[in-house]
Short mmCIF file of C-alpha atoms (C1' of nucleotides) in Angstrom, two decimals:
data_model
loop_
_atom_site.label_atom_id
_atom_site.label_comp_id
_atom_site.label_asym_id
_atom_site.label_seq_id
_atom_site.Cartn_x
_atom_site.Cartn_y
_atom_site.Cartn_z
CA MET A 1 44.91 -33.18 -11.85
CA LYS A 2 43.42 -30.51 -9.78
CA HIS A 3 40.02 -29.23 -9.85
CA LYS A 4 38.26 -26.05 -9.69
CA THR A 5 36.29 -25.25 -6.70
CA VAL A 6 32.30 -25.53 -6.64
CA GLU A 7 32.76 -21.62 -6.07
CA TYR A 8 33.87 -21.86 -9.59
CA TYR A 9 30.83 -23.19 -10.93
CA ARG A 10 28.37 -21.37 -9.11
CA ASP A 11 30.06 -17.98 -10.89
CA LYS A 12 29.94 -19.77 -13.89
CA LEU A 13 26.02 -21.03 -13.80
CA LYS A 14 25.04 -17.71 -12.61
CA ASP A 15 27.17 -15.75 -15.24
CA GLU A 16 25.97 -17.73 -17.98
CA GLY A 17 22.65 -17.09 -16.49
CA TYR A 18 21.70 -20.27 -15.22
CA LYS A 19 19.99 -21.32 -12.03
CA VAL A 20 22.14 -22.41 -8.67
CA THR A 21 20.53 -25.10 -7.49
CA PRO A 22 21.39 -27.77 -4.92
CA GLN A 23 21.24 -30.35 -7.26
CA ARG A 24 23.41 -28.69 -9.81
CA VAL A 25 25.61 -27.94 -6.79
CA GLU A 26 25.32 -31.95 -5.50
CA VAL A 27 26.26 -33.24 -9.23
CA ILE A 28 29.41 -30.98 -9.70
CA ARG A 29 30.68 -32.04 -5.93
CA SER A 30 30.25 -35.50 -6.97
CA LEU A 31 32.05 -34.80 -10.49
CA ILE A 32 34.81 -33.36 -8.38
CA GLU A 33 34.91 -36.29 -5.89
CA LEU A 34 34.37 -39.37 -7.86
CA ASP A 35 36.97 -39.37 -10.21
CA HIS A 36 35.15 -40.00 -14.21
CA PRO A 37 32.06 -41.02 -12.50
CA THR A 38 28.78 -42.35 -14.71
CA ALA A 39 25.30 -40.35 -14.16
CA GLY A 40 24.15 -43.46 -12.07
CA GLU A 41 27.49 -43.28 -9.68
CA ILE A 42 26.77 -39.58 -9.56
CA GLN A 43 22.85 -40.38 -8.77
CA SER A 44 23.46 -42.78 -5.80
CA SER A 45 26.26 -40.46 -4.76
CA ILE A 46 23.73 -37.71 -3.96
CA GLU A 47 20.97 -40.00 -2.66
CA GLU A 48 23.40 -41.18 0.12
CA GLN A 49 23.00 -37.43 1.78
CA TYR A 50 19.64 -35.96 -0.23
CA PRO A 51 16.43 -38.56 -0.17
CA MET A 52 15.98 -38.40 -4.34
CA ILE A 53 17.43 -37.23 -7.21
CA SER A 54 15.37 -37.73 -10.25
CA PRO A 55 17.86 -39.18 -13.45
CA SER A 56 16.31 -36.37 -15.63
CA THR A 57 17.97 -33.82 -13.18
CA VAL A 58 21.34 -35.50 -13.09
CA TYR A 59 21.60 -35.61 -16.87
CA GLY A 60 20.12 -32.17 -17.13
CA ALA A 61 22.74 -30.74 -14.97
CA LEU A 62 25.44 -32.91 -16.95
CA GLU A 63 24.19 -31.40 -20.50
CA LEU A 64 24.34 -28.43 -19.07
CA LEU A 65 27.67 -28.51 -17.62
CA GLU A 66 28.85 -29.62 -20.71
CA ASP A 67 26.96 -26.62 -22.64
CA ILE A 68 29.51 -24.60 -21.26
CA GLY A 69 32.37 -25.93 -21.63
CA GLU A 70 33.68 -27.35 -18.23
CA LEU A 71 32.37 -31.18 -19.06
CA ILE A 72 33.61 -34.17 -21.69
CA PRO A 73 31.44 -36.91 -21.51
CA ILE A 74 33.94 -39.94 -21.89
CA GLN A 75 31.68 -43.26 -23.65
CA GLU A 76 32.75 -46.20 -22.07
CA GLY A 77 31.20 -49.14 -23.28
CA SER A 78 27.37 -48.63 -22.76
CA GLU A 79 27.26 -46.13 -20.42
CA THR A 80 28.90 -42.84 -20.25
CA ARG A 81 31.66 -41.22 -18.14
CA TYR A 82 32.08 -37.59 -17.20
CA ASP A 83 35.50 -35.88 -16.64
CA LEU A 84 34.85 -32.25 -15.36
CA SER A 85 37.48 -30.24 -17.58
CA PRO A 86 37.13 -28.05 -19.88
CA LYS A 87 40.36 -28.85 -22.22
CA VAL A 88 40.78 -32.24 -24.65
CA HIS A 89 43.46 -34.84 -23.01
CA PRO A 90 43.93 -38.44 -23.76
CA HIS A 91 42.56 -40.77 -21.60
CA TYR A 92 43.54 -44.75 -20.74
CA ILE A 93 41.09 -46.67 -20.09
CA CYS A 94 40.99 -50.27 -18.33
CA GLU A 95 38.69 -52.60 -20.42
CA ASP A 96 38.12 -54.75 -17.52
CA THR A 97 36.52 -52.37 -15.07
CA GLY A 98 36.18 -48.93 -17.12
CA LYS A 99 37.87 -47.09 -15.06
CA VAL A 100 39.28 -43.95 -16.91
CA TYR A 101 42.58 -42.70 -16.23
CA ASP A 102 43.74 -38.80 -17.57
CA LEU A 103 47.24 -39.09 -19.39
CA GLU A 104 49.83 -36.54 -18.58
CA GLU A 105 52.24 -34.80 -21.14
CA ALA A 106 54.84 -37.60 -20.36
CA GLU A 107 52.80 -40.58 -20.71
CA LEU A 108 51.03 -39.81 -23.41
CA LYS A 109 54.61 -39.52 -25.58
CA GLU A 110 55.37 -42.86 -23.81
CA LYS A 111 52.04 -44.64 -24.89
CA LEU A 112 52.72 -43.22 -28.23
CA SER A 113 56.25 -44.78 -28.79
CA ASP A 114 55.06 -47.80 -27.69
CA LEU A 115 52.89 -48.03 -30.48
CA ILE A 116 55.13 -46.66 -32.90
CA ALA A 117 57.75 -49.74 -31.97
CA CYS A 118 54.53 -52.25 -32.64
CA GLY A 119 55.66 -54.00 -28.90
CA PRO A 120 52.07 -52.89 -27.35
CA ASP A 121 51.37 -55.40 -25.52
CA GLU A 122 48.99 -53.89 -22.84
CA ILE A 123 47.40 -51.34 -25.35
CA THR A 124 44.76 -53.60 -27.01
CA ARG A 125 42.86 -50.53 -28.90
CA VAL A 126 43.30 -47.11 -29.69
CA GLU A 127 40.85 -44.09 -30.58
CA LEU A 128 42.07 -41.19 -32.33
CA ASN A 129 38.42 -39.15 -33.02
CA PHE A 130 38.01 -35.92 -34.66
CA TYR A 131 34.77 -34.42 -34.35
CA GLY A 132 32.97 -31.54 -36.40
CA PRO A 133 30.53 -30.55 -39.35
CA CYS A 134 30.31 -32.82 -42.41
CA ASN A 135 32.29 -30.30 -44.73
CA GLY A 136 35.40 -30.01 -42.21
CA PRO A 137 37.72 -33.07 -43.61
CA GLU A 138 37.47 -33.35 -47.41
CA SER A 139 33.85 -33.61 -48.00
CA GLU A 140 33.29 -36.88 -49.62
CA GLU A 141 29.19 -36.11 -49.16
CA ASP A 142 26.97 -38.70 -49.63
CA MET B 1 40.69 -47.65 -48.82
CA LYS B 2 40.64 -51.15 -50.25
CA HIS B 3 38.33 -53.73 -48.61
CA LYS B 4 39.55 -57.36 -48.74
CA THR B 5 37.02 -59.44 -50.32
CA VAL B 6 34.25 -61.58 -49.31
CA GLU B 7 36.73 -64.33 -50.14
CA TYR B 8 39.21 -63.41 -47.46
CA TYR B 9 36.62 -63.21 -45.03
CA ARG B 10 35.28 -66.64 -45.77
CA ASP B 11 38.56 -68.25 -45.92
CA LYS B 12 39.34 -66.35 -42.09
CA LEU B 13 36.43 -68.02 -40.33
CA LYS B 14 37.23 -71.45 -42.00
CA ASP B 15 40.77 -71.06 -40.59
CA GLU B 16 39.33 -69.80 -37.18
CA GLY B 17 37.20 -72.71 -36.84
CA TYR B 18 34.05 -70.63 -37.45
CA LYS B 19 31.07 -71.94 -39.62
CA VAL B 20 30.63 -69.62 -42.86
CA THR B 21 26.62 -69.29 -42.79
CA PRO B 22 24.84 -67.44 -45.58
CA GLN B 23 23.80 -64.69 -43.02
CA ARG B 24 27.83 -64.01 -42.13
CA VAL B 25 28.54 -63.71 -45.59
CA GLU B 26 25.87 -61.60 -45.96
CA VAL B 27 26.63 -59.05 -43.03
CA ILE B 28 30.10 -58.91 -44.45
CA ARG B 29 29.02 -58.13 -47.67
CA SER B 30 26.99 -55.22 -46.13
CA LEU B 31 30.37 -54.11 -44.27
CA ILE B 32 32.18 -53.60 -47.36
CA GLU B 33 29.40 -52.14 -49.33
CA LEU B 34 27.80 -50.16 -46.74
CA ASP B 35 30.59 -47.45 -45.55
CA HIS B 36 30.51 -47.14 -41.70
CA PRO B 37 27.14 -49.07 -41.09
CA THR B 38 25.48 -49.61 -37.46
CA ALA B 39 23.95 -52.63 -37.03
CA GLY B 40 20.61 -51.75 -37.92
CA GLU B 41 21.63 -50.12 -41.59
CA ILE B 42 22.92 -54.05 -41.87
CA GLN B 43 19.86 -55.90 -41.36
CA SER B 44 17.84 -53.45 -42.91
CA SER B 45 20.33 -54.01 -46.31
CA ILE B 46 20.09 -57.29 -45.93
CA GLU B 47 16.39 -57.42 -45.43
CA GLU B 48 16.10 -56.34 -49.30
CA GLN B 49 17.25 -59.53 -50.66
CA TYR B 50 16.81 -62.12 -47.58
CA PRO B 51 13.43 -62.41 -46.05
CA MET B 52 14.40 -61.77 -42.68
CA ILE B 53 17.76 -61.71 -40.56
CA SER B 54 17.40 -61.23 -36.59
CA PRO B 55 19.02 -58.34 -34.62
CA SER B 56 21.38 -61.21 -32.52
CA THR B 57 22.10 -62.99 -35.97
CA VAL B 58 23.78 -59.69 -36.55
CA TYR B 59 25.25 -58.99 -33.54
CA GLY B 60 26.61 -62.26 -33.37
CA ALA B 61 28.63 -61.70 -36.53
CA LEU B 62 29.80 -58.52 -36.06
CA GLU B 63 31.02 -59.58 -32.45
CA LEU B 64 32.46 -62.74 -34.10
CA LEU B 65 34.82 -60.36 -36.78
CA GLU B 66 35.73 -58.43 -33.82
CA ASP B 67 37.03 -60.97 -31.86
CA ILE B 68 39.41 -63.02 -35.02
CA GLY B 69 40.30 -58.72 -35.32
CA GLU B 70 38.61 -58.07 -39.11
CA LEU B 71 36.15 -55.10 -37.55
CA ILE B 72 36.80 -51.92 -35.45
CA PRO B 73 33.72 -50.50 -33.80
CA ILE B 74 33.19 -46.78 -33.45
CA GLN B 75 30.73 -45.49 -31.13
CA GLU B 76 28.66 -42.96 -32.69
CA GLY B 77 26.41 -41.23 -30.00
CA SER B 78 24.38 -44.03 -28.68
CA GLU B 79 24.53 -46.10 -31.02
CA THR B 80 28.23 -48.07 -32.68
CA ARG B 81 29.14 -48.10 -36.32
CA TYR B 82 31.53 -50.32 -37.73
CA ASP B 83 34.31 -50.51 -39.70
CA LEU B 84 36.26 -53.78 -41.39
CA SER B 85 39.65 -52.97 -41.25
CA PRO B 86 42.23 -54.95 -39.04
CA LYS B 87 44.22 -51.69 -38.27
CA VAL B 88 43.72 -48.61 -36.01
CA HIS B 89 43.01 -45.32 -37.50
CA PRO B 90 42.03 -42.15 -36.93
CA HIS B 91 38.06 -40.68 -38.10
CA TYR B 92 36.80 -37.63 -38.38
CA ILE B 93 32.96 -38.01 -37.33
CA CYS B 94 30.25 -35.44 -38.60
CA GLU B 95 28.73 -34.15 -35.10
CA ASP B 96 25.46 -33.52 -37.33
CA THR B 97 24.89 -36.72 -39.44
CA GLY B 98 27.65 -39.58 -37.53
CA LYS B 99 29.09 -39.92 -41.00
CA VAL B 100 32.48 -41.57 -40.21
CA TYR B 101 35.48 -40.52 -42.23
CA ASP B 102 38.78 -42.63 -42.52
CA LEU B 103 41.25 -40.32 -42.23
CA GLU B 104 44.43 -41.04 -44.36
CA GLU B 105 48.22 -39.66 -42.58
CA ALA B 106 48.17 -36.47 -44.34
CA GLU B 107 45.17 -35.40 -43.29
CA LEU B 108 45.45 -36.88 -39.56
CA LYS B 109 48.73 -34.25 -39.71
CA GLU B 110 46.58 -31.01 -41.00
CA LYS B 111 44.06 -32.03 -38.11
CA LEU B 112 47.03 -31.97 -35.55
CA SER B 113 48.37 -28.93 -37.08
CA ASP B 114 45.12 -27.11 -36.52
CA LEU B 115 45.37 -28.18 -33.26
CA ILE B 116 48.51 -27.43 -32.21
CA ALA B 117 47.91 -23.61 -34.01
CA CYS B 118 44.92 -23.40 -32.19
CA GLY B 119 42.83 -22.47 -34.44
CA PRO B 120 40.36 -25.39 -35.31
CA ASP B 121 37.59 -23.78 -36.30
CA GLU B 122 36.09 -26.76 -37.51
CA ILE B 123 36.62 -29.39 -35.10
CA THR B 124 34.78 -29.12 -32.19
CA ARG B 125 36.01 -32.22 -29.92
CA VAL B 126 38.85 -34.41 -30.21
CA GLU B 127 39.16 -37.83 -28.65
CA LEU B 128 42.33 -39.66 -27.76
CA ASN B 129 41.94 -43.33 -26.32
CA PHE B 130 43.87 -45.78 -25.46
CA TYR B 131 42.95 -48.99 -24.50
CA GLY B 132 44.16 -52.10 -22.03
CA PRO B 133 44.25 -53.68 -18.41
CA CYS B 134 44.51 -51.83 -15.75
CA ASN B 135 48.10 -52.29 -15.15
CA GLY B 136 49.19 -50.47 -17.85
CA PRO B 137 49.39 -46.76 -17.20
CA GLU B 138 50.92 -46.70 -13.28
CA SER B 139 48.14 -48.65 -11.95
CA GLU B 140 46.34 -45.86 -9.86
CA GLU B 141 44.05 -48.91 -8.58
CA ASP B 142 41.38 -48.29 -6.32
"C1'" DT C 1 6.10 -13.42 -9.50
"C1'" DT C 2 8.17 -15.40 -13.07
"C1'" DC C 3 10.39 -18.50 -15.50
"C1'" DT C 4 13.35 -21.96 -15.28
"C1'" DA C 5 14.37 -26.24 -12.97
"C1'" DT C 6 12.54 -30.87 -10.18
"C1'" DG C 7 10.31 -35.21 -9.77
"C1'" DC C 8 7.70 -38.80 -11.24
"C1'" DA C 9 6.67 -42.44 -14.61
"C1'" DA C 10 6.33 -43.54 -19.07
"C1'" DA C 11 8.49 -44.27 -23.20
"C1'" DC C 12 13.05 -45.36 -26.19
"C1'" DC C 13 16.08 -47.97 -28.24
"C1'" DA C 14 20.54 -50.08 -29.10
"C1'" DT C 15 21.82 -54.11 -27.80
"C1'" DT C 16 21.97 -58.62 -24.86
"C1'" DT C 17 19.88 -63.25 -23.42
"C1'" DG C 18 17.74 -67.74 -23.69
"C1'" DC C 19 15.66 -71.52 -25.51
"C1'" DA C 20 14.19 -74.37 -29.42
"C1'" DG C 21 14.62 -75.74 -34.01
"C1'" DA C 22 17.69 -75.49 -38.50
"C1'" DA C 23 21.71 -76.27 -41.04
"C1'" DC C 24 27.15 -76.36 -41.61
"C1'" DG C 25 30.97 -79.14 -41.73
"C1'" DC D 1 25.05 -86.79 -36.84
"C1'" DG D 2 26.86 -83.41 -33.87
"C1'" DT D 3 27.64 -79.13 -32.55
"C1'" DT D 4 26.99 -74.27 -33.64
"C1'" DC D 5 24.25 -71.21 -35.75
"C1'" DT D 6 19.60 -68.87 -36.35
"C1'" DG D 7 15.48 -66.52 -35.24
"C1'" DC D 8 12.27 -65.20 -31.91
"C1'" DA D 9 11.00 -62.60 -28.28
"C1'" DA D 10 11.17 -61.19 -24.27
"C1'" DA D 11 14.27 -58.60 -20.96
"C1'" DT D 12 18.05 -55.02 -20.40
"C1'" DG D 13 19.71 -50.73 -19.09
"C1'" DG D 14 20.99 -46.53 -20.09
"C1'" DT D 15 19.41 -41.94 -21.18
"C1'" DT D 16 15.30 -39.01 -22.60
"C1'" DT D 17 10.58 -37.03 -22.60
"C1'" DG D 18 5.96 -34.26 -20.74
"C1'" DC D 19 3.95 -32.78 -17.45
"C1'" DA D 20 2.51 -30.87 -12.76
"C1'" DT D 21 5.08 -28.95 -9.21
"C1'" DA D 22 8.53 -26.60 -6.67
"C1'" DG D 23 11.73 -23.32 -6.22
"C1'" DA D 24 15.26 -19.45 -7.59
"C1'" DA D 25 16.02 -14.93 -8.57
#
DNA sequence: TTCTATGCAAACCATTTGCAGAACG
DNA sequence: CGTTCTGCAAATGGTTTGCATAGAA
């Protein structure tokens, strides 16, 4: 899973009219280095070098990246992990550790055929959720 | 989407060695009547008839139903909605209202072909997550 | 200089926990 | 009757908010 460079994100921020601050750059760097980190992990990682970065700044940067279509949030239990990727793809999430694995196409097929064969010893749960406006599916409105 | 009866769940609880309390029955009744409710909605619904039921009791009953394989949690934003169903199935979730729709097979195929055709005007996000132990996929352990 | 971003501190809120008393089997 | 369940009340913890100050362009 190759990531884009920090430079790419700097330019993208600039292009979209947002300021390129050191904090935002650090958040991006953490997202590249940290394998599906939580907001807290990102903050801790940055604090190793920078004296203090506030949660609101971290969350703000994450929301910004989401808005410009470069970040995908993954709800893992009670906290959110973040995936620096513009495109949707399936995940395998460890229920014990919360670790997130990106699934490649071949692995996806494998997982699906496991399920279809009704022999998923490993897979304990599957989520397939589509998001959109209420009028999307067939409007069983309330 | 036909639900099982309250009686079914009473028996199941008994069979599994759990006590059938009025509170648990009320939670089950709410789950049947309330279309993917949150814990809070369940509590409010019960309080209309019963004087007071504590959050811990509601959460306890929900966890119990999950444990015996009769309830599926759906993370919707910051809160959890619950689906009284033993089998995994895809959902369509409204991003504005949080309303959850169960997708039937035909609708699933439709959604998928929309995506493949690269013309998803309605679908803004998709999640496909498999859960299991860390040794499941290809063990990129930490 | 000007407008946006940051840091702080407090608020939020769904969910969890500990424990004494209640009640199912 | 004994073990399990309930209700209370307080704590937890990730995330959000309001506002004064700092800093990017």
